[in-house]
Amino acid sequence: MSPSGAPRRVRAYGGHFLLLAVLTLVTALLITAVPRVVDRLTGQGLREHMAAQPVARRDLTYTTDEMTLAPTAFRVAATRAAELATVEARMPAVVRETIGERWYAAETALTRFTGPTLSSDKGLIDLSLRSVTGLPEAATLVDGRWPAGGGDVIEVALADTVAGPLGIRAGGTFALSILDEEGKPVRRIKVALVGVFRPNDPHGGIWDALPSMLRLAPPTGDGKPFLSVAYTSEAGFDAAATSGWPVSFSWRYRVAPDRFDPRQLPALIDGLADLERTRPAGLTLTQGVDIPLRRFAESLAAARTLLAVIAAGLLATLAGLIVLAARLAARRRQTEYALLRARGGATTAVLGRGLSESLLVLPLAAGVGWLLGGLVPGAGAGAQLRWVLLAALLATLVPPLTALVTAVRGGGGGRADLVAARSPAVRLTVEVTVLAVAALAAFLVRRRGLTLDGTVDPLLVSVPVLLAVAAALVALRAYPWPLRLLSRTAARARGSVAFLGTARAGRAATTGPLVVVVLSVATAAFCGVVASGIENGRDRAAARAVPGDIRVDGERFAPETTDALAALPGVRAVTPLLVETGQRPYDDQAGRMAEVGEARVLLVDAARFAEVTRRAGVPVTVPDPLRATGDGTAPLPALVSPALADEFADAGLADAAGRRPAWLDVQGNRLPLRTAATVDEFPLVDRNVSRFVVLPWPALPADALHPLAPTAFLLAGDRVDPAAVARVAAEGQRRYQTNGAVAGKERPTPPTVTTRSAVRAELGGSGVNGLLVFGFTIGAAGGAVLGLLALAFAVLAGARGRGQVLSRLRTMGLSRRQWRGLLLVELTPLVLVSVLTGAVVGALLPVLLTPVLGLPAFTGGMAVRARFEPGLVAGVLGLAVLALGFAVAVEALNNRRMRLGEVLRLGEES
């Protein structure tokens, strides 16, 4: 009994200790490697998320109001340039660490640019002078030189993309004039174009300031000037500033995506919120960096919660497997412990023997797992060391404790398969306690909701494990009853295989293995159901934004634009849409305002809309009220949002019968409406719009004073060129502006073209998506593999008893074919109950926990509907078949290791 014999005993039972060592190693590896991978994927996702943001959400810009300086001002541009470092120094330290580039700009107001070489066909030109730090280093001269001193003539340089279209070259002299309200010059300065430059990188951040220095901004309407910016030196800017030109200053700081640290995310968001408080007096701060960061933080909190739930399921399964492996090893050595006790050994001797053996193997295995986990790219291996030590300690204590329990209980005898029939009060108390704790935990976590402080909620993480254990205990209690009924039925049938198989399956006592199998399968099913729900939610979010293949949004289009779009290659269906925002309903046709707030109005041609969605394969049901036809004289049936319906009801308007309709002004047409149905959402209406009304497109008379003009289109088609769609739409918009009933003086904004595939790719290709894929992969694969391993323990737990029965039946003439049938009948209930119970628990967990998991953060705000998809059902059935085959293979392999007579000689238990 001395510790010196421990290495010999470890070698003698090397298979058992190897299994325990592998499980301990995997546990330590999981504890160490997963946080490192999560940290790496989080950082990568955050950097990609910020790099994809537009300029306005990556810049911190401080600006002054336009001001006029005194003629005696000296070195204005250089003095204010020194504030670039001063303003940055006042930022919180966590914000300063993310700044990558910074620019200072001193700029004059836009004034009229004229000259002898500017022909009248170029149109009116307004030019601003800008002095920017670092511009000569960011561009290359293609003509002339860089501006130098000031004086009576201010030297400037233009980009080649500006000078070329204007037809001017270096060496020309021009004038800048401040105009009065009548367009007459009241002050004028001379400027000399001394250089033309080309940017080294047109996409560089230095060129993002507005107005752009690299192009002529088009006029905003008829008779309006083109806008552009010229570069000048600090001396040139000072000369303009002291000549009475209005000037302004700006300091722009761009955050660098590669400098973001996910661990500093909460502090960074708080620091950005403090910028307004710390900004210098007299400056205006413009920034939108906190918007994408808050969205990412929300998604990250939900992703970490999901990963914690998955990791808890895997770790609990590994813990269960370690206990099962230790129990199996202790049962194999039960005779050894009984002999040790018979020779006068105390229980402490059994405990000491098991501890000395575990200390030789399991701490070393945990250390190897920790070292292997440290090789995974990422950070934070040292932070997980304390958890690895705790896991190693617990794993080391499990074998001696199970050996002690086995030695204490080893004096009993009898049939192990009948132990379950004697339900002791202790077991019943434990089961009731587990069920009560699981129910209470689920109730509390639903009431409390998801925590967004970046920490993992222990209660939320423990709920899936508790529910899986509770479900396994219920299944263990319930499934012997139908088997006993089947056994009675089989007893009246011919043959003994079915009767013996169902009788033994009904008496099987596999509490521990069944719980572990249910827990592992539930983890895998949970991952599959949640992943499927997120994918489905993203599909529905993309379909809501674009319920076709392509969506075109703009201002008013000419009526023939619909046919022009339909004629494009690949287009199979087109429907016009009319969207009006901020419409205030009227109380009557005369235009008396109703006590109802503004709402978004959407007019849909139901037949065409249904055809587009059908051809695009988008599952959208067009409500019957929208299929109604009318000319706008009778109240149109409307789909109304709940918030707007309540206001209509309070105002006594838009009743379902249409006795007192509400009126809307749509492009000069007064249309009456009645509430035909109340809907929470409708395609083409953003999820953040809570006040909307959807109307069928009215058939107005051909000679109507204000024919309805579409403001958007929805297309269905294959391989449609978005550029061609944008070109046709822009032409239709321009044609309406020039030939419509009312000619527009303001130039329309170019139409935007959005594809459903692009929206779907954006939802699933950025942020924490890599983290989700990693979590679902290890959860599903790990749960399935560990479930099969737990099932092997369940088979091996009763292998000795089955071997004895087989040996006795073989002596009585049982054929090998009948033995296989008996084995299949006995193992099938165990496999089906464990796998199907785990699958049901995994499918129900998302339904129970969806309100607190924050899953809409991954779907653009669309609610996630947890459903057991047909593919998942097939996967579960496939896993059940695989598990059954695996169980039969394990049993057959185990029986081959035992001779027929050896099993009978080993006695009733081992």
PDB file of C-alpha atoms in Angstrom, residues 673-885:
ATOM      1  CA  LEU A 673     -58.495  55.646 -46.351  1.00  0.00           C
ATOM      2  CA  ARG A 674     -60.040  53.254 -43.878  1.00  0.00           C
ATOM      3  CA  THR A 675     -58.303  50.819 -41.533  1.00  0.00           C
ATOM      4  CA  ALA A 676     -58.680  47.372 -43.091  1.00  0.00           C
ATOM      5  CA  ALA A 677     -56.123  45.620 -40.885  1.00  0.00           C
ATOM      6  CA  THR A 678     -53.482  46.342 -38.279  1.00  0.00           C
ATOM      7  CA  VAL A 679     -50.004  44.933 -38.944  1.00  0.00           C
ATOM      8  CA  ASP A 680     -46.835  45.090 -36.875  1.00  0.00           C
ATOM      9  CA  GLU A 681     -44.548  45.057 -39.887  1.00  0.00           C
ATOM     10  CA  PHE A 682     -44.546  45.101 -43.657  1.00  0.00           C
ATOM     11  CA  PRO A 683     -41.820  44.560 -46.264  1.00  0.00           C
ATOM     12  CA  LEU A 684     -40.078  47.727 -47.445  1.00  0.00           C
ATOM     13  CA  VAL A 685     -40.806  49.445 -44.111  1.00  0.00           C
ATOM     14  CA  ASP A 686     -37.756  49.790 -41.879  1.00  0.00           C
ATOM     15  CA  ARG A 687     -37.980  48.020 -38.548  1.00  0.00           C
ATOM     16  CA  ASN A 688     -37.393  51.292 -36.683  1.00  0.00           C
ATOM     17  CA  VAL A 689     -40.475  52.875 -38.293  1.00  0.00           C
ATOM     18  CA  SER A 690     -43.398  52.361 -35.928  1.00  0.00           C
ATOM     19  CA  ARG A 691     -45.900  54.640 -37.688  1.00  0.00           C
ATOM     20  CA  PHE A 692     -46.795  53.642 -41.217  1.00  0.00           C
ATOM     21  CA  VAL A 693     -49.734  53.050 -43.536  1.00  0.00           C
ATOM     22  CA  VAL A 694     -49.749  50.832 -46.626  1.00  0.00           C
ATOM     23  CA  LEU A 695     -52.286  51.550 -49.392  1.00  0.00           C
ATOM     24  CA  PRO A 696     -53.180  49.838 -52.685  1.00  0.00           C
ATOM     25  CA  TRP A 697     -52.120  51.841 -55.722  1.00  0.00           C
ATOM     26  CA  PRO A 698     -55.251  53.751 -56.797  1.00  0.00           C
ATOM     27  CA  ALA A 699     -56.307  53.793 -60.440  1.00  0.00           C
ATOM     28  CA  LEU A 700     -56.490  57.565 -60.919  1.00  0.00           C
ATOM     29  CA  PRO A 701     -58.052  58.857 -64.142  1.00  0.00           C
ATOM     30  CA  ALA A 702     -55.668  59.298 -67.033  1.00  0.00           C
ATOM     31  CA  ASP A 703     -56.388  63.051 -67.094  1.00  0.00           C
ATOM     32  CA  ALA A 704     -55.874  63.480 -63.364  1.00  0.00           C
ATOM     33  CA  LEU A 705     -54.375  66.801 -62.347  1.00  0.00           C
ATOM     34  CA  HIS A 706     -51.561  65.095 -60.400  1.00  0.00           C
ATOM     35  CA  PRO A 707     -50.710  61.656 -61.813  1.00  0.00           C
ATOM     36  CA  LEU A 708     -48.922  59.474 -59.312  1.00  0.00           C
ATOM     37  CA  ALA A 709     -45.210  59.093 -60.019  1.00  0.00           C
ATOM     38  CA  PRO A 710     -43.290  56.198 -58.506  1.00  0.00           C
ATOM     39  CA  THR A 711     -40.452  56.986 -56.107  1.00  0.00           C
ATOM     40  CA  ALA A 712     -39.025  53.458 -55.983  1.00  0.00           C
ATOM     41  CA  PHE A 713     -39.021  50.167 -57.854  1.00  0.00           C
ATOM     42  CA  LEU A 714     -38.711  46.523 -56.938  1.00  0.00           C
ATOM     43  CA  LEU A 715     -37.234  44.108 -59.476  1.00  0.00           C
ATOM     44  CA  ALA A 716     -36.962  40.345 -59.781  1.00  0.00           C
ATOM     45  CA  GLY A 717     -34.477  38.755 -62.122  1.00  0.00           C
ATOM     46  CA  ASP A 718     -31.339  36.714 -62.635  1.00  0.00           C
ATOM     47  CA  ARG A 719     -27.898  38.239 -63.176  1.00  0.00           C
ATOM     48  CA  VAL A 720     -29.284  41.750 -63.527  1.00  0.00           C
ATOM     49  CA  ASP A 721     -26.569  44.391 -63.805  1.00  0.00           C
ATOM     50  CA  PRO A 722     -27.041  46.891 -60.928  1.00  0.00           C
ATOM     51  CA  ALA A 723     -25.088  49.521 -62.883  1.00  0.00           C
ATOM     52  CA  ALA A 724     -27.537  49.254 -65.779  1.00  0.00           C
ATOM     53  CA  VAL A 725     -30.446  49.525 -63.363  1.00  0.00           C
ATOM     54  CA  ALA A 726     -28.920  52.663 -61.810  1.00  0.00           C
ATOM     55  CA  ARG A 727     -28.370  54.173 -65.264  1.00  0.00           C
ATOM     56  CA  VAL A 728     -31.961  53.593 -66.389  1.00  0.00           C
ATOM     57  CA  ALA A 729     -33.327  54.829 -63.057  1.00  0.00           C
ATOM     58  CA  ALA A 730     -31.234  57.997 -63.190  1.00  0.00           C
ATOM     59  CA  GLU A 731     -32.474  58.676 -66.695  1.00  0.00           C
ATOM     60  CA  GLY A 732     -36.086  58.155 -65.594  1.00  0.00           C
ATOM     61  CA  GLN A 733     -35.585  60.525 -62.670  1.00  0.00           C
ATOM     62  CA  ARG A 734     -33.987  63.144 -64.886  1.00  0.00           C
ATOM     63  CA  ARG A 735     -36.767  62.778 -67.447  1.00  0.00           C
ATOM     64  CA  TYR A 736     -39.419  63.404 -64.812  1.00  0.00           C
ATOM     65  CA  GLN A 737     -37.558  66.509 -63.590  1.00  0.00           C
ATOM     66  CA  THR A 738     -37.359  67.984 -67.077  1.00  0.00           C
ATOM     67  CA  ASN A 739     -40.614  66.760 -68.651  1.00  0.00           C
ATOM     68  CA  GLY A 740     -42.873  66.163 -65.669  1.00  0.00           C
ATOM     69  CA  ALA A 741     -45.956  68.074 -64.752  1.00  0.00           C
ATOM     70  CA  VAL A 742     -43.837  70.265 -62.504  1.00  0.00           C
ATOM     71  CA  ALA A 743     -40.283  70.934 -63.612  1.00  0.00           C
ATOM     72  CA  GLY A 744     -37.796  70.726 -60.750  1.00  0.00           C
ATOM     73  CA  LYS A 745     -35.300  73.474 -60.119  1.00  0.00           C
ATOM     74  CA  GLU A 746     -33.215  71.411 -57.685  1.00  0.00           C
ATOM     75  CA  ARG A 747     -31.127  68.604 -59.089  1.00  0.00           C
ATOM     76  CA  PRO A 748     -32.369  65.254 -57.805  1.00  0.00           C
ATOM     77  CA  THR A 749     -30.172  63.030 -55.676  1.00  0.00           C
ATOM     78  CA  PRO A 750     -28.924  60.076 -57.762  1.00  0.00           C
ATOM     79  CA  PRO A 751     -31.055  56.972 -57.169  1.00  0.00           C
ATOM     80  CA  THR A 752     -29.668  54.215 -54.978  1.00  0.00           C
ATOM     81  CA  VAL A 753     -29.689  50.572 -56.073  1.00  0.00           C
ATOM     82  CA  THR A 754     -29.726  47.891 -53.370  1.00  0.00           C
ATOM     83  CA  THR A 755     -29.606  44.153 -53.961  1.00  0.00           C
ATOM     84  CA  ARG A 756     -31.001  41.613 -51.530  1.00  0.00           C
ATOM     85  CA  SER A 757     -27.815  39.573 -51.807  1.00  0.00           C
ATOM     86  CA  ALA A 758     -25.740  42.592 -50.748  1.00  0.00           C
ATOM     87  CA  VAL A 759     -27.960  43.217 -47.729  1.00  0.00           C
ATOM     88  CA  ARG A 760     -27.741  39.555 -46.774  1.00  0.00           C
ATOM     89  CA  ALA A 761     -23.959  39.523 -47.175  1.00  0.00           C
ATOM     90  CA  GLU A 762     -23.634  42.624 -45.015  1.00  0.00           C
ATOM     91  CA  LEU A 763     -25.676  41.031 -42.243  1.00  0.00           C
ATOM     92  CA  GLY A 764     -23.614  37.855 -42.222  1.00  0.00           C
ATOM     93  CA  GLY A 765     -20.142  39.010 -43.196  1.00  0.00           C
ATOM     94  CA  SER A 766     -18.945  41.395 -40.519  1.00  0.00           C
ATOM     95  CA  GLY A 767     -18.771  42.020 -36.813  1.00  0.00           C
ATOM     96  CA  VAL A 768     -18.891  38.948 -34.587  1.00  0.00           C
ATOM     97  CA  ASN A 769     -19.947  36.510 -37.297  1.00  0.00           C
ATOM     98  CA  GLY A 770     -16.593  34.709 -37.157  1.00  0.00           C
ATOM     99  CA  LEU A 771     -17.055  34.299 -33.424  1.00  0.00           C
ATOM    100  CA  LEU A 772     -20.482  32.758 -33.954  1.00  0.00           C
ATOM    101  CA  VAL A 773     -19.237  30.331 -36.593  1.00  0.00           C
ATOM    102  CA  PHE A 774     -16.449  29.212 -34.273  1.00  0.00           C
ATOM    103  CA  GLY A 775     -18.798  28.747 -31.323  1.00  0.00           C
ATOM    104  CA  PHE A 776     -21.414  26.828 -33.282  1.00  0.00           C
ATOM    105  CA  THR A 777     -18.766  24.618 -34.882  1.00  0.00           C
ATOM    106  CA  ILE A 778     -17.070  23.539 -31.666  1.00  0.00           C
ATOM    107  CA  GLY A 779     -20.449  23.207 -29.937  1.00  0.00           C
ATOM    108  CA  ALA A 780     -22.021  20.999 -32.583  1.00  0.00           C
ATOM    109  CA  ALA A 781     -18.946  18.901 -33.345  1.00  0.00           C
ATOM    110  CA  GLY A 782     -17.807  18.666 -29.730  1.00  0.00           C
ATOM    111  CA  GLY A 783     -21.282  17.814 -28.482  1.00  0.00           C
ATOM    112  CA  ALA A 784     -21.694  15.037 -31.052  1.00  0.00           C
ATOM    113  CA  VAL A 785     -18.269  13.496 -30.389  1.00  0.00           C
ATOM    114  CA  LEU A 786     -18.580  13.698 -26.613  1.00  0.00           C
ATOM    115  CA  GLY A 787     -22.100  12.286 -26.851  1.00  0.00           C
ATOM    116  CA  LEU A 788     -20.810   9.217 -28.662  1.00  0.00           C
ATOM    117  CA  LEU A 789     -18.123   8.813 -26.017  1.00  0.00           C
ATOM    118  CA  ALA A 790     -20.709   9.064 -23.237  1.00  0.00           C
ATOM    119  CA  LEU A 791     -22.813   6.498 -25.045  1.00  0.00           C
ATOM    120  CA  ALA A 792     -19.817   4.173 -25.070  1.00  0.00           C
ATOM    121  CA  PHE A 793     -19.641   4.516 -21.284  1.00  0.00           C
ATOM    122  CA  ALA A 794     -23.344   3.715 -21.079  1.00  0.00           C
ATOM    123  CA  VAL A 795     -22.752   0.537 -23.070  1.00  0.00           C
ATOM    124  CA  LEU A 796     -19.684  -0.459 -21.076  1.00  0.00           C
ATOM    125  CA  ALA A 797     -21.466   0.165 -17.775  1.00  0.00           C
ATOM    126  CA  GLY A 798     -23.748  -2.810 -18.449  1.00  0.00           C
ATOM    127  CA  ALA A 799     -21.355  -4.820 -20.586  1.00  0.00           C
ATOM    128  CA  ARG A 800     -20.501  -7.333 -17.836  1.00  0.00           C
ATOM    129  CA  GLY A 801     -24.149  -8.153 -17.137  1.00  0.00           C
ATOM    130  CA  ARG A 802     -24.934  -8.490 -20.840  1.00  0.00           C
ATOM    131  CA  GLY A 803     -21.900 -10.717 -21.264  1.00  0.00           C
ATOM    132  CA  GLN A 804     -23.120 -13.061 -18.539  1.00  0.00           C
ATOM    133  CA  VAL A 805     -26.600 -13.232 -20.048  1.00  0.00           C
ATOM    134  CA  LEU A 806     -25.111 -13.863 -23.471  1.00  0.00           C
ATOM    135  CA  SER A 807     -22.886 -16.620 -22.150  1.00  0.00           C
ATOM    136  CA  ARG A 808     -25.756 -18.380 -20.440  1.00  0.00           C
ATOM    137  CA  LEU A 809     -28.038 -18.045 -23.462  1.00  0.00           C
ATOM    138  CA  ARG A 810     -25.334 -19.271 -25.810  1.00  0.00           C
ATOM    139  CA  THR A 811     -25.017 -22.435 -23.718  1.00  0.00           C
ATOM    140  CA  MET A 812     -28.776 -22.875 -24.136  1.00  0.00           C
ATOM    141  CA  GLY A 813     -28.562 -22.677 -27.917  1.00  0.00           C
ATOM    142  CA  LEU A 814     -28.841 -18.941 -28.740  1.00  0.00           C
ATOM    143  CA  SER A 815     -27.467 -18.362 -32.222  1.00  0.00           C
ATOM    144  CA  ARG A 816     -25.115 -15.542 -33.133  1.00  0.00           C
ATOM    145  CA  ARG A 817     -27.838 -13.905 -35.247  1.00  0.00           C
ATOM    146  CA  GLN A 818     -30.266 -14.009 -32.331  1.00  0.00           C
ATOM    147  CA  TRP A 819     -27.578 -12.535 -30.094  1.00  0.00           C
ATOM    148  CA  ARG A 820     -27.183  -9.579 -32.479  1.00  0.00           C
ATOM    149  CA  GLY A 821     -30.950  -9.069 -32.465  1.00  0.00           C
ATOM    150  CA  LEU A 822     -31.036  -9.222 -28.668  1.00  0.00           C
ATOM    151  CA  LEU A 823     -28.237  -6.655 -28.441  1.00  0.00           C
ATOM    152  CA  LEU A 824     -29.998  -4.369 -30.906  1.00  0.00           C
ATOM    153  CA  VAL A 825     -33.319  -4.553 -29.049  1.00  0.00           C
ATOM    154  CA  GLU A 826     -31.646  -3.846 -25.716  1.00  0.00           C
ATOM    155  CA  LEU A 827     -29.515  -0.882 -26.878  1.00  0.00           C
ATOM    156  CA  THR A 828     -32.016   0.829 -29.184  1.00  0.00           C
ATOM    157  CA  PRO A 829     -34.228   2.278 -26.377  1.00  0.00           C
ATOM    158  CA  LEU A 830     -31.174   3.637 -24.559  1.00  0.00           C
ATOM    159  CA  VAL A 831     -29.807   5.293 -27.689  1.00  0.00           C
ATOM    160  CA  LEU A 832     -33.131   6.713 -28.865  1.00  0.00           C
ATOM    161  CA  VAL A 833     -34.138   8.036 -25.450  1.00  0.00           C
ATOM    162  CA  SER A 834     -30.787   9.744 -24.838  1.00  0.00           C
ATOM    163  CA  VAL A 835     -30.384  11.228 -28.322  1.00  0.00           C
ATOM    164  CA  LEU A 836     -33.999  12.314 -28.775  1.00  0.00           C
ATOM    165  CA  THR A 837     -34.229  13.752 -25.252  1.00  0.00           C
ATOM    166  CA  GLY A 838     -31.061  15.735 -25.873  1.00  0.00           C
ATOM    167  CA  ALA A 839     -32.360  16.920 -29.245  1.00  0.00           C
ATOM    168  CA  VAL A 840     -35.687  18.034 -27.750  1.00  0.00           C
ATOM    169  CA  VAL A 841     -33.923  19.879 -24.918  1.00  0.00           C
ATOM    170  CA  GLY A 842     -31.549  21.530 -27.399  1.00  0.00           C
ATOM    171  CA  ALA A 843     -34.498  22.610 -29.562  1.00  0.00           C
ATOM    172  CA  LEU A 844     -36.479  24.001 -26.627  1.00  0.00           C
ATOM    173  CA  LEU A 845     -33.586  25.860 -25.016  1.00  0.00           C
ATOM    174  CA  PRO A 846     -33.492  28.599 -27.694  1.00  0.00           C
ATOM    175  CA  VAL A 847     -37.261  29.027 -27.394  1.00  0.00           C
ATOM    176  CA  LEU A 848     -36.886  29.467 -23.649  1.00  0.00           C
ATOM    177  CA  LEU A 849     -33.762  31.626 -23.733  1.00  0.00           C
ATOM    178  CA  THR A 850     -34.269  33.662 -26.921  1.00  0.00           C
ATOM    179  CA  PRO A 851     -35.618  36.711 -25.031  1.00  0.00           C
ATOM    180  CA  VAL A 852     -32.437  36.874 -22.930  1.00  0.00           C
ATOM    181  CA  LEU A 853     -29.784  35.843 -25.454  1.00  0.00           C
ATOM    182  CA  GLY A 854     -29.913  39.067 -27.504  1.00  0.00           C
ATOM    183  CA  LEU A 855     -30.013  37.196 -30.813  1.00  0.00           C
ATOM    184  CA  PRO A 856     -31.532  40.126 -32.809  1.00  0.00           C
ATOM    185  CA  ALA A 857     -28.100  41.759 -32.529  1.00  0.00           C
ATOM    186  CA  PHE A 858     -26.938  39.283 -35.203  1.00  0.00           C
ATOM    187  CA  THR A 859     -29.881  39.772 -37.579  1.00  0.00           C
ATOM    188  CA  GLY A 860     -30.129  43.524 -37.948  1.00  0.00           C
ATOM    189  CA  GLY A 861     -32.840  43.714 -35.296  1.00  0.00           C
ATOM    190  CA  MET A 862     -35.041  41.014 -36.815  1.00  0.00           C
ATOM    191  CA  ALA A 863     -36.526  38.673 -34.200  1.00  0.00           C
ATOM    192  CA  VAL A 864     -34.983  35.195 -34.238  1.00  0.00           C
ATOM    193  CA  ARG A 865     -37.478  32.365 -34.423  1.00  0.00           C
ATOM    194  CA  ALA A 866     -35.966  29.208 -33.012  1.00  0.00           C
ATOM    195  CA  ARG A 867     -37.272  26.283 -35.061  1.00  0.00           C
ATOM    196  CA  PHE A 868     -36.176  22.705 -35.581  1.00  0.00           C
ATOM    197  CA  GLU A 869     -35.557  22.792 -39.311  1.00  0.00           C
ATOM    198  CA  PRO A 870     -35.997  19.634 -41.444  1.00  0.00           C
ATOM    199  CA  GLY A 871     -32.257  19.491 -41.954  1.00  0.00           C
ATOM    200  CA  LEU A 872     -31.705  19.434 -38.213  1.00  0.00           C
ATOM    201  CA  VAL A 873     -34.304  16.691 -37.805  1.00  0.00           C
ATOM    202  CA  ALA A 874     -32.445  14.644 -40.392  1.00  0.00           C
ATOM    203  CA  GLY A 875     -29.193  15.372 -38.561  1.00  0.00           C
ATOM    204  CA  VAL A 876     -30.624  14.164 -35.255  1.00  0.00           C
ATOM    205  CA  LEU A 877     -31.956  10.982 -36.842  1.00  0.00           C
ATOM    206  CA  GLY A 878     -28.609  10.428 -38.512  1.00  0.00           C
ATOM    207  CA  LEU A 879     -26.869  10.950 -35.178  1.00  0.00           C
ATOM    208  CA  ALA A 880     -29.229   8.427 -33.559  1.00  0.00           C
ATOM    209  CA  VAL A 881     -28.452   5.822 -36.242  1.00  0.00           C
ATOM    210  CA  LEU A 882     -24.726   6.544 -35.926  1.00  0.00           C
ATOM    211  CA  ALA A 883     -24.953   6.310 -32.152  1.00  0.00           C
ATOM    212  CA  LEU A 884     -26.780   2.994 -32.347  1.00  0.00           C
ATOM    213  CA  GLY A 885     -24.196   1.566 -34.719  1.00  0.00           C
TER     214      GLY A 885
END
